[in-house]
Amino acid sequence: MAEPTDAPLLAVEDLVVEFPTAKGPHRAVDQVSFTVPHGGSLAVVGESGSGKSTIARALVRLLTPAAGRILLDGTDITRLPERRLRPLRRRVQMVFQDPYGSLDPHLTAGEIVGEPLRVAGTRDRRERERRAAELLDRVGLPASAAARRPPEFSGGQRQRIGIARALASRPDLLVCDEATSALDVSVQAKVLELLRELQAETGVAFLVIAHNLGVVRDLSTDLLVLRDGRVVETGRTGDVLASPAEPYTRALRRAAIDPHAVRGIKPRAMLTAATAALSAPTPS
Amino acid sequence: AGPTGLPGPGTLTLGLTRSLVSLDNKLNQFDAAVTVQRAVRQALTTLGPGLKPRLVLADRFEMTEPTAWTVRLRKGVRYADGSPVTVEDVDTALRMYGKVNGSFLLGLFPELPEVEKTADARTFRLRTERPVPILDRLMANIHITPADANKPEELQSGLGSGPYRVARANSGAGEYTLARNPRYWGPKPPLETVRVRYVPEESSRVVALRSGELDVVDTLSPDAAEQLTGLPGVSLERGDGVRVCQLFYNFRKPKNHPLSDPRVRQALAYAIDGEALLRDVLADSASPLRGVVPTNLDGAVETGSFTHDPARARALLRRHGADNLRLTFMWESGEFAGDASVMEAVADMLGDVGVRVTLKQFQPGGDILKWRQGRGGDWDVIGNGFPSPTGLALTCLQGMYAGTAEKERTREAFMGYVFPKIADGIEEASVEVDDAERQRKLAAVQKAIWDTWPALWGFVPKTLLARRGRVRDVGLLPTNSYDLTAVHLEG
Amino acid sequence: MPTYLLRRLGQSVLTVFLTLTAVFLLVRLAPGDPAAAYAAPTASAEELVRIRGQFGLDRPLLVQYGIYLRDLVSGDLGTSYSFHSPAFDVVMDRLPYTITLAVSAIAVTVLVAVPLGVWMARRADTRRELGANILTITGQSMPDFWTGVMLLTGFAVVIPVLPASGFTSWGGLVLPTITVAILQFALVSRLVRREMTTALAAPYTTVARSRGVAERALVWRYALGNSAVPLVTAVGTRFAALLNGVVVVEVVFAWPGVGSLVVRALETRDYPLIQATVLITASLAILVQLLVDLLYPLLDPRVRLGKAA
Amino acid sequence: MKDGTQDIAKDGTQHVATDGTPLLDVRELQVELVTEHGIVRAVDGIDFTVGRGETVTLIGESGCGKSTTAMALLRLLPDGLAVVSGSARIAGRDTVADLAAARAVRGRTVSLIPQDPMTALSPVHTVGRQLGDAIRLRHPALGRAEARARGIELMRQVHIAEPERRWKAYPHEFSGGMLQRVLIAIALAAEPELLVADEPTSALDATVQAGVLDLLMELQERTGVAILMITHDLGVARIVSDRIHVMKDGRFVESGSAPEIVDAPAEPYTRDLLASVPALGPWDEDKQPGPDSAASTPKVIPHG
Amino acid sequence: MTTAGIPTARTGGRPSAVTARDLARATATRRRSANRVKLWAGSVCTALVVLPILLAQLLPLPDANDQELGARRLPPLTEGHLFGTDQLGRDLLSRVLHGGQVSLTVGVLAVVVSGLIGIAAGAAAGYFGGWMDAVVSRVLEAQLALPLLMMLLLVVALFGSSVTVITAVIAVAQWPEVARLTRSLVLVEREKPYVAAARVLGLRGLTILARHVVPNVVRPVSLVVLLLLAQAVLLESALSYLGAGPERPFATWGRIISDGQDYLTTSWWLITLPGLVIALLVVGVNLLGDALRDGGGRTSRTKAAKADGGTA
Ligand SMILES: Nc1ncnc2c1ncn2[C@@H]1O[C@H](COP(=O)(O)OP(=O)(O)OP(=O)(O)O)[C@@H](O)[C@H]1O
Ligand SMILES: Nc1ncnc2c1ncn2[C@@H]1O[C@H](COP(=O)(O)OP(=O)(O)OP(=O)(O)O)[C@@H](O)[C@H]1O
Ligand SMILES: [Mg+2]
Ligand SMILES: [Mg+2]
């Protein structure tokens, strides 16, 4: 494992990602820069289509950026060919949004979690099984889970398997792309709790992607607000949420309905305000 | 045609087994096609009942010298477009036939005669180098076409002097409609229209005949004949054919091979139950072969017959040191009706006398020629049919048994059959001008051939034709064709 | 779109070209001699050599290929050995029959199998559906020869309402059409059933029902509209395949299509005819597939050309 | 349309309209699903009413039977799956007992706004066509062009920009929020008295959600339509409802007015649900007198 | 999903309104019983064909090649011949059963080979896309555009008509079906997040394809492969009909049928009975396949259907 240097764990410089469309390239991420320190946690928020997932996919090189650099501990991985990238892949892992689709349905939970170990070169099957059982236990799944297959688990349980798989690689950075948005509130709360514990325990750095401001609040120290692929505002999570500086961030903040904050019968004005602010033309 | 495709009252519909590519016969070897071809194009002569030559475009055709025949064109014969048939046309026709590569007809001619004009515009002489005593029959195959339209290939146009002209043709689909030729020089043919259809599958032809959609279907298989027998409204015509089918031995075997010994060849023949094959497998649609060519051919004689005696076969084989033989039989699909069944049955019969047989079936277009010539692989017996469209034993004998060492150099002797004495005998007979003497010579040579046991077994398939009851006077000839001008419809 | 079309066309032309090359080589490598098939069995070796020369088969393979391509470019597909006329004309004599049969068989297939599939989707898992299923499968798995002759016997002899063979009247189209269609029913109806089951269970169907859309419109407009792409693919593929002719059915019904023509051409080793038939039918079949591809965006607006789904 | 319903009291306890009968009256509704693994009782005897102009919310975690309830009311559950008993009277006709009644109310008295906008429209038909169908079902006499005019007007009402152009567009060319608006427009085409909104916003992101909810409330204000809202989001329930029924395992565990349930939940289950909502914490606007400033911003702004 | 599958015997004691009739009419019940029927009928039909074939040598039957010219074309149920005799007086049942051994072997082998080729080519085309896809797609297109039977005849002419060649030829004829389906399934499968997850883990392309993608498509594909078995048998008969069947006197089904064609109108059983045996096998295998598929994996099926359309 690379020893901490002055360099941040992850540095993203002027990242640009484009998609080809019928009307020419569509710039989904536009000149985004940020850093994540070792053990740190950064949240990226923004409305749907603002480019959050695109950043995540670029970080794990499921996409190749059009411009800019992604530095992992100082190593430029932006354009590394797959062969050279493979050894570095374990350091950045991802928890996917879709708990139903992100697990291979024909493998058992044990095999899924054991897979990164195989990649890492653990040839011994028993050793892999032992480690997988440990990891499953760590994310709060019973020992019997190892032999079952994904369709036999609930959404929250599947998301735990996904987390265990990501952890198996002993990553330095965990990218959580809306890891809880497919889950209902009560389940989501439990998964968030687990992620918090894991960070406290292993010191893994987080890049949390969400459109729900509430989710990021406990999970991240820093916040980055994205709109139409561009960074609108950054800062400490608490500060930004408590007093957003940019109108857009304010609108986002207002759109998040907090049941505790609602007063009166059918306070439609609360919605109207949020809607109005968000629909304001994009400064471009 | 009505909704069910039934032909009209004046229309005769024929269902052919093979697609008729053209109404010319320079390359076509398909016997039943002759019926249609001759309705459009005519020759100087034709083969009538009893395989005797009859005059058509010529009203005189006589051997006036050993090497020359005097021929006179019938007065007033003309083509469908009204132009007269001339000597020039005959001359051109002969030259054009001569230029065709690979023609079967050409193989029948020992040499092509030259046309020698005379003072009379209608009379000419056909001259050959050596005597061709059968020229009158051979010339039945040369169709006469206007000289300037003739080419050394099959003619696509349908202009001829026959009783019918082509009204519609789709040679790709093998479908023709013939209409009466209003300018026909002879008596007006009774049929208004003749439709020719290509119906390859036998079951379909049978169904179409039963439903009245086809009036005549030719070249029936034994099974189809059996099916049609006794059906109301359907009649069968059958007669002896001019084709001989044999399980012919390979005569290119090394000297020490058992099959090189005529006694072994004969011994094997005892194993074959020809009667059962004819009765059960061929359903009585063939006659036993009692000579080396069909005995109804002019000049053919009975030389012996195949007898079934497995015990004797076994004993003889053992005596000649040929037990435990393993033989390979080959044939091409469609060589004769029921070919596969016959071969399988024969293999089984040989199995009963301890001879193990491997069957090798070739597909049309495949390599059987190469194998026949001994270039493909080793084999012992071939299932083969050999036709004699001239109705003469001589042409048949020449084709099969007249192999010489010289021919064999290019592997052209029929299955390697080379017996110089026999070849000489045939040659002598072929140029014998005197009829009686020729017959005598032919008989002698046939006996000699029989004694060489060239075939394991043989038979003569019958010509088989089925017609609707309303079709009358189909005079089916042994050549598997008939004269369309004689046919008429009832009701 | 134009670039896509051009690229697809280019690829298709290449496919046809390679196909043709493969056929060119294969027929020449396969045993058998066009000269021997052409000439009488009694023909002399010398004559065979002459015939080969006449066909240009005495030249090296590469030269033959070059000549073939040169002629092809100038639109000459060669002269059929056995028909003694331009191979193109021979194929064209027969092509209308093949296309007629293909079109009518596909039309009947669609007209019968689609309603049948819809019916099966709506009666899923009932005994009657099982019966229909078994029936179509049985129909498909009996040899087509058998089906053809049974139909022939039934409708031309026992109840003589239809002609037995050939295309002398439109009635002659009925039996071959049915025979070919029977082979497709099982496949298409099962496909429709599968698609319709999916579509009828899809949320948009329920939602449409919730807004009062009549059941009939649900089935025929919404559900079937959403099954169009796989259906058109399957039908298009079948149609393309039928353009090569249906040998057995053609033989049974004396239907002068290209299927039996090419088999016959093979039996006589009629190289120019084989090549011409392959060229023409392959081009047609590939064209059909191209058209089906171009049809997708019209059937499903989500499909964009040039993009795999 | 229904003018008489404008006078609904804001008091959440009153749920009966002026004519005395509730618009929707559900009694002892029980839905049993015959599945491969046995019979599942998805809805286990619930009673509730929705009066004209009212919003009643069913809330509960995933799988508690909310959607099943909604579908059962409209007889949309497949016959081969669900056995429904009890009664559900919509405008006086029992849709549970009488299939014809269900058919008659669908698309006329009641409209459904489905859970997932992305899959709720046929992907191969234009939006206009599907909206036009709904309009012409309600007004069979209308011609194509008239239906189109009316549909475009509806699309404008739900704040879809450039409705003329979008009439010919396909569902995949719309964003989730816009699709939800289209679905609302389709629902409105029926000029219904009752809207059944099955989680109309849970598939949407928080920002779009606000817009859709705002629209629904605007419509209710304008037309007086009654809404049966289904959600698992307490925030949403709190903001739009008059009354809330908290559902668990097919039964109601707690019912009451919106402020009662959210501000003073009696049942531990409700409290759990509430606690699971991630807290956002206070922010600067909380200190301000209220969202009056925001309320004054222009309301009708193209969205999406 | 927390309350998924509330059991019938739930507390609370409200009586269930589900009547026996409801239960009988319910889709789940119907599907289950239909499935049971399919499984049973399928097994019975298949076993009815396959078992006697496997046991052909042990059954008290005349030799398949034993001719008796006097007893030719006897109708079924005469002189102890259950299926009658053929044109050379051989026992048809014995020929069908012994022939079935060859035909089934040819069928099974052909199907296995075509399945392997089809899955490999289709999966590679679907997963890697690009030129690989272009090549496979064009080959598929070309094969559809070529007259199948002519090509098969050519190949048989080229390599002879041994059982091996026939098997290979049928496999070649059938792989497009498998490849097309595999490709369309893989196109859907490769977009699934678990494939992205595997890439993020650092697995290489081939490993992902072999370990994740193929195992997930192999089930629906194998069902199609199962159905191809029947087609293989019919294809062999078409080849025999055109004279390119295995060498005589091997009694394969195709050979029996093609030889019997001449006698269809006089001796219906020669072709009808073997035809029915094939049909029985096909129906059996189809029903079994249906039952197995409906037994699970329904989701992958519906998605496959969509993908099928969009790309094929
Ligand atoms: N494969 C693609 N091809 C074309 N455009 C794409 C593709 N993927 C994403 N985009 C576009 O890029 C932009 C950013 O998409 P992205 O998925 O990153 O948004 P997001 O912030 O993750 O939204 P959500 O909250 O809905 O997941 C969007 O406008 C989207 O339409
Ligand atoms: N088609 C079905 N087959 C079997 N069980 C079903 C089916 N549909 C619903 N259920 C079961 O019925 C119960 C209620 O489902 P329902 O869809 O009404 O929940 P919900 O409250 O709408 O959940 P969500 O918030 O996820 O939409 C669940 O336990 C579910 O598992
Ligand atoms: Mg995203
Ligand atoms: Mg729901």
PDB file of C-alpha atoms in Angstrom, chain E residues 242-304:
ATOM      1  CA  LEU E 242     -31.255 -35.014 -51.615  1.00  0.00           C
ATOM      2  CA  GLY E 243     -29.050 -38.040 -51.486  1.00  0.00           C
ATOM      3  CA  ALA E 244     -26.389 -36.730 -49.172  1.00  0.00           C
ATOM      4  CA  GLY E 245     -27.266 -38.823 -46.181  1.00  0.00           C
ATOM      5  CA  PRO E 246     -24.912 -41.207 -44.428  1.00  0.00           C
ATOM      6  CA  GLU E 247     -23.755 -44.228 -46.374  1.00  0.00           C
ATOM      7  CA  ARG E 248     -26.169 -47.086 -47.008  1.00  0.00           C
ATOM      8  CA  PRO E 249     -27.390 -49.317 -45.569  1.00  0.00           C
ATOM      9  CA  PHE E 250     -27.255 -47.219 -42.403  1.00  0.00           C
ATOM     10  CA  ALA E 251     -30.847 -46.778 -41.425  1.00  0.00           C
ATOM     11  CA  THR E 252     -31.018 -43.237 -40.164  1.00  0.00           C
ATOM     12  CA  TRP E 253     -34.376 -41.556 -39.740  1.00  0.00           C
ATOM     13  CA  GLY E 254     -33.612 -39.243 -42.561  1.00  0.00           C
ATOM     14  CA  ARG E 255     -32.774 -42.147 -44.833  1.00  0.00           C
ATOM     15  CA  ILE E 256     -35.889 -44.066 -43.856  1.00  0.00           C
ATOM     16  CA  ILE E 257     -38.054 -41.070 -44.566  1.00  0.00           C
ATOM     17  CA  SER E 258     -36.387 -40.160 -47.799  1.00  0.00           C
ATOM     18  CA  ASP E 259     -36.517 -43.737 -49.058  1.00  0.00           C
ATOM     19  CA  GLY E 260     -40.138 -43.975 -48.012  1.00  0.00           C
ATOM     20  CA  GLN E 261     -41.130 -40.889 -49.945  1.00  0.00           C
ATOM     21  CA  ASP E 262     -41.686 -42.832 -53.139  1.00  0.00           C
ATOM     22  CA  TYR E 263     -44.224 -44.965 -51.375  1.00  0.00           C
ATOM     23  CA  LEU E 264     -46.093 -42.333 -49.429  1.00  0.00           C
ATOM     24  CA  THR E 265     -49.361 -42.797 -51.246  1.00  0.00           C
ATOM     25  CA  THR E 266     -49.327 -46.585 -51.218  1.00  0.00           C
ATOM     26  CA  SER E 267     -47.551 -47.314 -47.972  1.00  0.00           C
ATOM     27  CA  TRP E 268     -48.219 -44.359 -45.720  1.00  0.00           C
ATOM     28  CA  TRP E 269     -46.508 -45.883 -42.708  1.00  0.00           C
ATOM     29  CA  LEU E 270     -43.055 -45.872 -44.247  1.00  0.00           C
ATOM     30  CA  ILE E 271     -42.800 -42.157 -43.741  1.00  0.00           C
ATOM     31  CA  THR E 272     -45.654 -41.282 -41.421  1.00  0.00           C
ATOM     32  CA  LEU E 273     -44.507 -43.464 -38.558  1.00  0.00           C
ATOM     33  CA  PRO E 274     -40.882 -42.270 -38.496  1.00  0.00           C
ATOM     34  CA  GLY E 275     -42.264 -38.755 -38.957  1.00  0.00           C
ATOM     35  CA  LEU E 276     -44.457 -39.195 -35.944  1.00  0.00           C
ATOM     36  CA  VAL E 277     -41.563 -40.551 -33.933  1.00  0.00           C
ATOM     37  CA  ILE E 278     -39.606 -37.413 -34.772  1.00  0.00           C
ATOM     38  CA  ALA E 279     -42.627 -35.266 -33.994  1.00  0.00           C
ATOM     39  CA  LEU E 280     -43.072 -37.049 -30.691  1.00  0.00           C
ATOM     40  CA  LEU E 281     -39.461 -36.409 -29.813  1.00  0.00           C
ATOM     41  CA  VAL E 282     -39.684 -32.792 -30.903  1.00  0.00           C
ATOM     42  CA  VAL E 283     -42.857 -32.201 -28.956  1.00  0.00           C
ATOM     43  CA  GLY E 284     -41.361 -33.927 -25.934  1.00  0.00           C
ATOM     44  CA  VAL E 285     -38.169 -31.954 -26.037  1.00  0.00           C
ATOM     45  CA  ASN E 286     -40.082 -28.725 -26.607  1.00  0.00           C
ATOM     46  CA  LEU E 287     -42.384 -29.326 -23.693  1.00  0.00           C
ATOM     47  CA  LEU E 288     -39.469 -30.250 -21.480  1.00  0.00           C
ATOM     48  CA  GLY E 289     -37.690 -27.107 -22.565  1.00  0.00           C
ATOM     49  CA  ASP E 290     -40.771 -25.006 -21.876  1.00  0.00           C
ATOM     50  CA  ALA E 291     -41.218 -26.553 -18.491  1.00  0.00           C
ATOM     51  CA  LEU E 292     -37.589 -26.012 -17.560  1.00  0.00           C
ATOM     52  CA  ARG E 293     -37.642 -22.425 -18.748  1.00  0.00           C
ATOM     53  CA  ASP E 294     -40.900 -21.575 -17.043  1.00  0.00           C
ATOM     54  CA  GLY E 295     -39.538 -23.137 -13.920  1.00  0.00           C
ATOM     55  CA  GLY E 296     -37.359 -20.058 -13.466  1.00  0.00           C
ATOM     56  CA  GLY E 297     -35.277 -17.465 -15.179  1.00  0.00           C
ATOM     57  CA  ARG E 298     -38.334 -15.643 -16.398  1.00  0.00           C
ATOM     58  CA  THR E 299     -36.722 -12.253 -16.108  1.00  0.00           C
ATOM     59  CA  SER E 300     -33.820 -13.032 -18.340  1.00  0.00           C
ATOM     60  CA  ARG E 301     -36.256 -14.281 -20.889  1.00  0.00           C
ATOM     61  CA  THR E 302     -38.273 -11.112 -21.148  1.00  0.00           C
ATOM     62  CA  LYS E 303     -35.205  -8.982 -21.415  1.00  0.00           C
ATOM     63  CA  ALA E 304     -33.742 -11.260 -23.974  1.00  0.00           C
TER      64      ALA E 304
END
